Amino acid sequence: MNRKMKPILFSLLVIPLLVLSACGSQNSSGKDVGKIVFADPQWSSVELHNWIARTILEEGYGYETDVKTGSTASTFLAFRQGDIDVYMEIWPLNIQDIYNKAIENGEIKQVSVNYSDARQGIFVPTYMLKGDPDRGIEPMAPDLKSVKDLPKYWELFKDPSNPEKGRIIGSPTGWEADKVLRQKIKAYGLDKTYNYFSPGSQTALFTSLKKAYEAGEPWVGYMWGPTWVLGKYDMTLLQEPPFSEEVWKKSKACAWPQEEVSVAVNMEFADKAPEVVDFLSNYHTSADLTNAALSYMEENEAKPKDAAQWWLKKYKDIWTKWVPKDVAKKVEQSLQ
């Protein structure tokens, strides 16, 4: 072969490869989008939904994706600043002021409601109230119905590090729910009979409940749904006064409302990736659908990416309605 021909042939081979490698960062109009960055504030359900959306975007649309991990506060700040493009699970009331401000300032845009049947609050195992004959457990606190009943039962929940008080297991450190719960404990006067303990991670919180539940022991603490925990264990949400916007802003001494968990995008990203926004605008699940995948993760020791693929296979009739037929076909082929 003529040596002069080699650079030409090399160029002919490489240039198409470069074009192909760039396709993942362009939208259908050829506009450069770059890697689509998702927020990971480190709880299981958002990690699951990140991977459902990422799988569809990567396999169906050809985009490259990534995540930025951190606390709720740090990821939401990065989201407002444009370092994060997509937030698959925003609990608006946990960050109400900064969420509304970000929308008003045109920094972010809510595009859909992921699910609207979420629950959160202070829970106890139901066997504490009703017993569990199959496990030989007698009712421990039959009159425990409200957070206001907790002071008379503090001895059931003795704090190992300070037996003079009970212990309420709170939200993982760094979550907005942690700040809310600390306010609630003081507002209800529970700090007089209980210590508030904030576990270092979601895993630590779940492990605490799992250990107590499987041993049939007392436990009181923060939990939310959807989670595999509420899908697997029979838990009772302790009552609080009905939600009041005024009380919530002042002291948090009322129930969390039934809120809509939102999907949002950074506004600059919305302008350059309209087809992604169209897809995310159709994204809607439920607590039960999310619980199903989270339970799969727990029972099979699966990673969020694997659970997302399981979910996409099982609920084809749902997600295929979110995207064009050609996109759905590509995703389905990737799952085979």
mmCIF file of N, CA, C and O in Angstrom, residues 222-258:
data_model
loop_
_atom_site.group_PDB
_atom_site.id
_atom_site.type_symbol
_atom_site.label_atom_id
_atom_site.label_comp_id
_atom_site.label_asym_id
_atom_site.label_seq_id
_atom_site.Cartn_x
_atom_site.Cartn_y
_atom_site.Cartn_z
ATOM 1 N N TYR A 222 -38.349 8.073 62.070
ATOM 2 C CA TYR A 222 -38.736 8.647 60.782
ATOM 3 C C TYR A 222 -38.708 7.590 59.685
ATOM 4 O O TYR A 222 -37.815 6.755 59.625
ATOM 5 N N MET A 223 -39.724 7.639 58.836
ATOM 6 C CA MET A 223 -39.742 6.799 57.652
ATOM 7 C C MET A 223 -40.598 7.503 56.601
ATOM 8 O O MET A 223 -41.420 8.369 56.920
ATOM 9 N N TRP A 224 -40.394 7.131 55.397
ATOM 10 C CA TRP A 224 -41.156 7.715 54.300
ATOM 11 C C TRP A 224 -41.439 6.629 53.272
ATOM 12 O O TRP A 224 -40.831 5.560 53.286
ATOM 13 N N GLY A 225 -42.374 6.913 52.405
ATOM 14 C CA GLY A 225 -42.671 5.978 51.334
ATOM 15 C C GLY A 225 -42.816 6.752 50.036
ATOM 16 O O GLY A 225 -43.286 7.894 50.063
ATOM 17 N N PRO A 226 -42.359 6.150 48.945
ATOM 18 C CA PRO A 226 -42.054 4.735 48.801
ATOM 19 C C PRO A 226 -40.656 4.351 49.286
ATOM 20 O O PRO A 226 -39.683 5.054 49.034
ATOM 21 N N THR A 227 -40.598 3.223 49.983
ATOM 22 C CA THR A 227 -39.360 2.557 50.363
ATOM 23 C C THR A 227 -39.654 1.059 50.428
ATOM 24 O O THR A 227 -40.804 0.659 50.603
ATOM 25 N N TRP A 228 -38.616 0.252 50.324
ATOM 26 C CA TRP A 228 -38.844 -1.192 50.450
ATOM 27 C C TRP A 228 -39.306 -1.522 51.866
ATOM 28 O O TRP A 228 -40.029 -2.503 52.076
ATOM 29 N N VAL A 229 -38.924 -0.685 52.817
ATOM 30 C CA VAL A 229 -39.279 -0.917 54.218
ATOM 31 C C VAL A 229 -40.793 -0.908 54.396
ATOM 32 O O VAL A 229 -41.380 -1.820 54.996
ATOM 33 N N LEU A 230 -41.460 0.126 53.882
ATOM 34 C CA LEU A 230 -42.911 0.209 54.026
ATOM 35 C C LEU A 230 -43.618 -0.808 53.138
ATOM 36 O O LEU A 230 -44.777 -1.144 53.378
ATOM 37 N N GLY A 231 -42.913 -1.294 52.125
ATOM 38 C CA GLY A 231 -43.491 -2.343 51.305
ATOM 39 C C GLY A 231 -43.437 -3.699 51.989
ATOM 40 O O GLY A 231 -44.310 -4.545 51.787
ATOM 41 N N LYS A 232 -42.419 -3.890 52.843
ATOM 42 C CA LYS A 232 -42.208 -5.198 53.472
ATOM 43 C C LYS A 232 -42.774 -5.296 54.886
ATOM 44 O O LYS A 232 -43.297 -6.339 55.288
ATOM 45 N N TYR A 233 -42.662 -4.207 55.661
ATOM 46 C CA TYR A 233 -43.054 -4.238 57.067
ATOM 47 C C TYR A 233 -44.371 -3.511 57.310
ATOM 48 O O TYR A 233 -44.663 -2.494 56.663
ATOM 49 N N ASP A 234 -45.133 -4.023 58.273
ATOM 50 C CA ASP A 234 -46.404 -3.398 58.660
ATOM 51 C C ASP A 234 -46.106 -2.297 59.673
ATOM 52 O O ASP A 234 -45.798 -2.571 60.836
ATOM 53 N N MET A 235 -46.182 -1.059 59.224
ATOM 54 C CA MET A 235 -45.845 0.095 60.055
ATOM 55 C C MET A 235 -47.052 1.017 60.194
ATOM 56 O O MET A 235 -47.893 1.111 59.296
ATOM 57 N N THR A 236 -47.127 1.720 61.316
ATOM 58 C CA THR A 236 -48.210 2.677 61.565
ATOM 59 C C THR A 236 -47.640 4.085 61.672
ATOM 60 O O THR A 236 -46.710 4.329 62.452
ATOM 61 N N LEU A 237 -48.212 4.982 60.894
ATOM 62 C CA LEU A 237 -47.824 6.390 60.948
ATOM 63 C C LEU A 237 -48.537 7.046 62.119
ATOM 64 O O LEU A 237 -49.764 7.026 62.201
ATOM 65 N N LEU A 238 -47.767 7.625 63.043
ATOM 66 C CA LEU A 238 -48.371 8.287 64.187
ATOM 67 C C LEU A 238 -49.040 9.589 63.746
ATOM 68 O O LEU A 238 -48.494 10.338 62.926
ATOM 69 N N GLN A 239 -50.203 9.829 64.301
ATOM 70 C CA GLN A 239 -50.983 11.006 63.922
ATOM 71 C C GLN A 239 -50.322 12.296 64.418
ATOM 72 O O GLN A 239 -49.677 12.326 65.461
ATOM 73 N N GLU A 240 -50.541 13.347 63.649
ATOM 74 C CA GLU A 240 -50.150 14.708 64.032
ATOM 75 C C GLU A 240 -51.329 15.607 63.724
ATOM 76 O O GLU A 240 -52.252 15.211 63.000
ATOM 77 N N PRO A 241 -51.344 16.816 64.261
ATOM 78 C CA PRO A 241 -52.417 17.744 63.898
ATOM 79 C C PRO A 241 -52.471 17.923 62.381
ATOM 80 O O PRO A 241 -51.439 17.823 61.714
ATOM 81 N N PRO A 242 -53.650 18.166 61.819
ATOM 82 C CA PRO A 242 -53.770 18.328 60.367
ATOM 83 C C PRO A 242 -52.822 19.394 59.842
ATOM 84 O O PRO A 242 -52.506 20.368 60.539
ATOM 85 N N PHE A 243 -52.393 19.192 58.610
ATOM 86 C CA PHE A 243 -51.462 20.138 58.001
ATOM 87 C C PHE A 243 -52.043 21.548 57.958
ATOM 88 O O PHE A 243 -53.202 21.754 57.598
ATOM 89 N N SER A 244 -51.230 22.508 58.323
ATOM 90 C CA SER A 244 -51.568 23.926 58.235
ATOM 91 C C SER A 244 -50.354 24.645 57.669
ATOM 92 O O SER A 244 -49.250 24.523 58.215
ATOM 93 N N GLU A 245 -50.530 25.361 56.584
ATOM 94 C CA GLU A 245 -49.412 26.058 55.966
ATOM 95 C C GLU A 245 -48.781 27.057 56.926
ATOM 96 O O GLU A 245 -47.557 27.201 56.997
ATOM 97 N N GLU A 246 -49.615 27.727 57.721
ATOM 98 C CA GLU A 246 -49.111 28.707 58.687
ATOM 99 C C GLU A 246 -48.272 28.034 59.770
ATOM 100 O O GLU A 246 -47.176 28.495 60.106
ATOM 101 N N VAL A 247 -48.791 26.916 60.302
ATOM 102 C CA VAL A 247 -48.062 26.190 61.351
ATOM 103 C C VAL A 247 -46.784 25.592 60.783
ATOM 104 O O VAL A 247 -45.730 25.609 61.432
ATOM 105 N N TRP A 248 -46.869 25.072 59.581
ATOM 106 C CA TRP A 248 -45.699 24.470 58.958
ATOM 107 C C TRP A 248 -44.558 25.480 58.832
ATOM 108 O O TRP A 248 -43.398 25.178 59.135
ATOM 109 N N LYS A 249 -44.873 26.667 58.388
ATOM 110 C CA LYS A 249 -43.852 27.701 58.223
ATOM 111 C C LYS A 249 -43.271 28.152 59.561
ATOM 112 O O LYS A 249 -42.092 28.460 59.667
ATOM 113 N N LYS A 250 -44.121 28.123 60.578
ATOM 114 C CA LYS A 250 -43.694 28.640 61.879
ATOM 115 C C LYS A 250 -42.928 27.620 62.706
ATOM 116 O O LYS A 250 -41.857 27.921 63.242
ATOM 117 N N SER A 251 -43.466 26.395 62.842
ATOM 118 C CA SER A 251 -42.868 25.451 63.792
ATOM 119 C C SER A 251 -42.812 24.000 63.301
ATOM 120 O O SER A 251 -42.182 23.174 63.957
ATOM 121 N N LYS A 252 -43.491 23.685 62.199
ATOM 122 C CA LYS A 252 -43.601 22.314 61.680
ATOM 123 C C LYS A 252 -44.417 21.409 62.597
ATOM 124 O O LYS A 252 -44.393 20.177 62.437
ATOM 125 N N ALA A 253 -45.167 21.972 63.554
ATOM 126 C CA ALA A 253 -45.949 21.172 64.513
ATOM 127 C C ALA A 253 -47.290 20.737 63.920
ATOM 128 O O ALA A 253 -48.361 20.993 64.477
ATOM 129 N N CYS A 254 -47.224 20.067 62.787
ATOM 130 C CA CYS A 254 -48.410 19.524 62.132
ATOM 131 C C CYS A 254 -47.960 18.420 61.192
ATOM 132 O O CYS A 254 -46.765 18.210 60.997
ATOM 133 N N ALA A 255 -48.926 17.734 60.630
ATOM 134 C CA ALA A 255 -48.590 16.622 59.751
ATOM 135 C C ALA A 255 -47.956 17.109 58.454
ATOM 136 O O ALA A 255 -48.248 18.213 57.979
ATOM 137 N N TRP A 256 -47.081 16.275 57.929
ATOM 138 C CA TRP A 256 -46.641 16.507 56.561
ATOM 139 C C TRP A 256 -47.863 16.332 55.668
ATOM 140 O O TRP A 256 -48.654 15.395 55.848
ATOM 141 N N PRO A 257 -48.049 17.202 54.705
ATOM 142 C CA PRO A 257 -49.195 17.021 53.808
ATOM 143 C C PRO A 257 -48.927 15.913 52.805
ATOM 144 O O PRO A 257 -47.791 15.473 52.629
ATOM 145 N N GLN A 258 -49.974 15.461 52.164
ATOM 146 C CA GLN A 258 -49.820 14.514 51.057
ATOM 147 C C GLN A 258 -49.269 15.315 49.900
ATOM 148 O O GLN A 258 -49.990 16.048 49.232
#
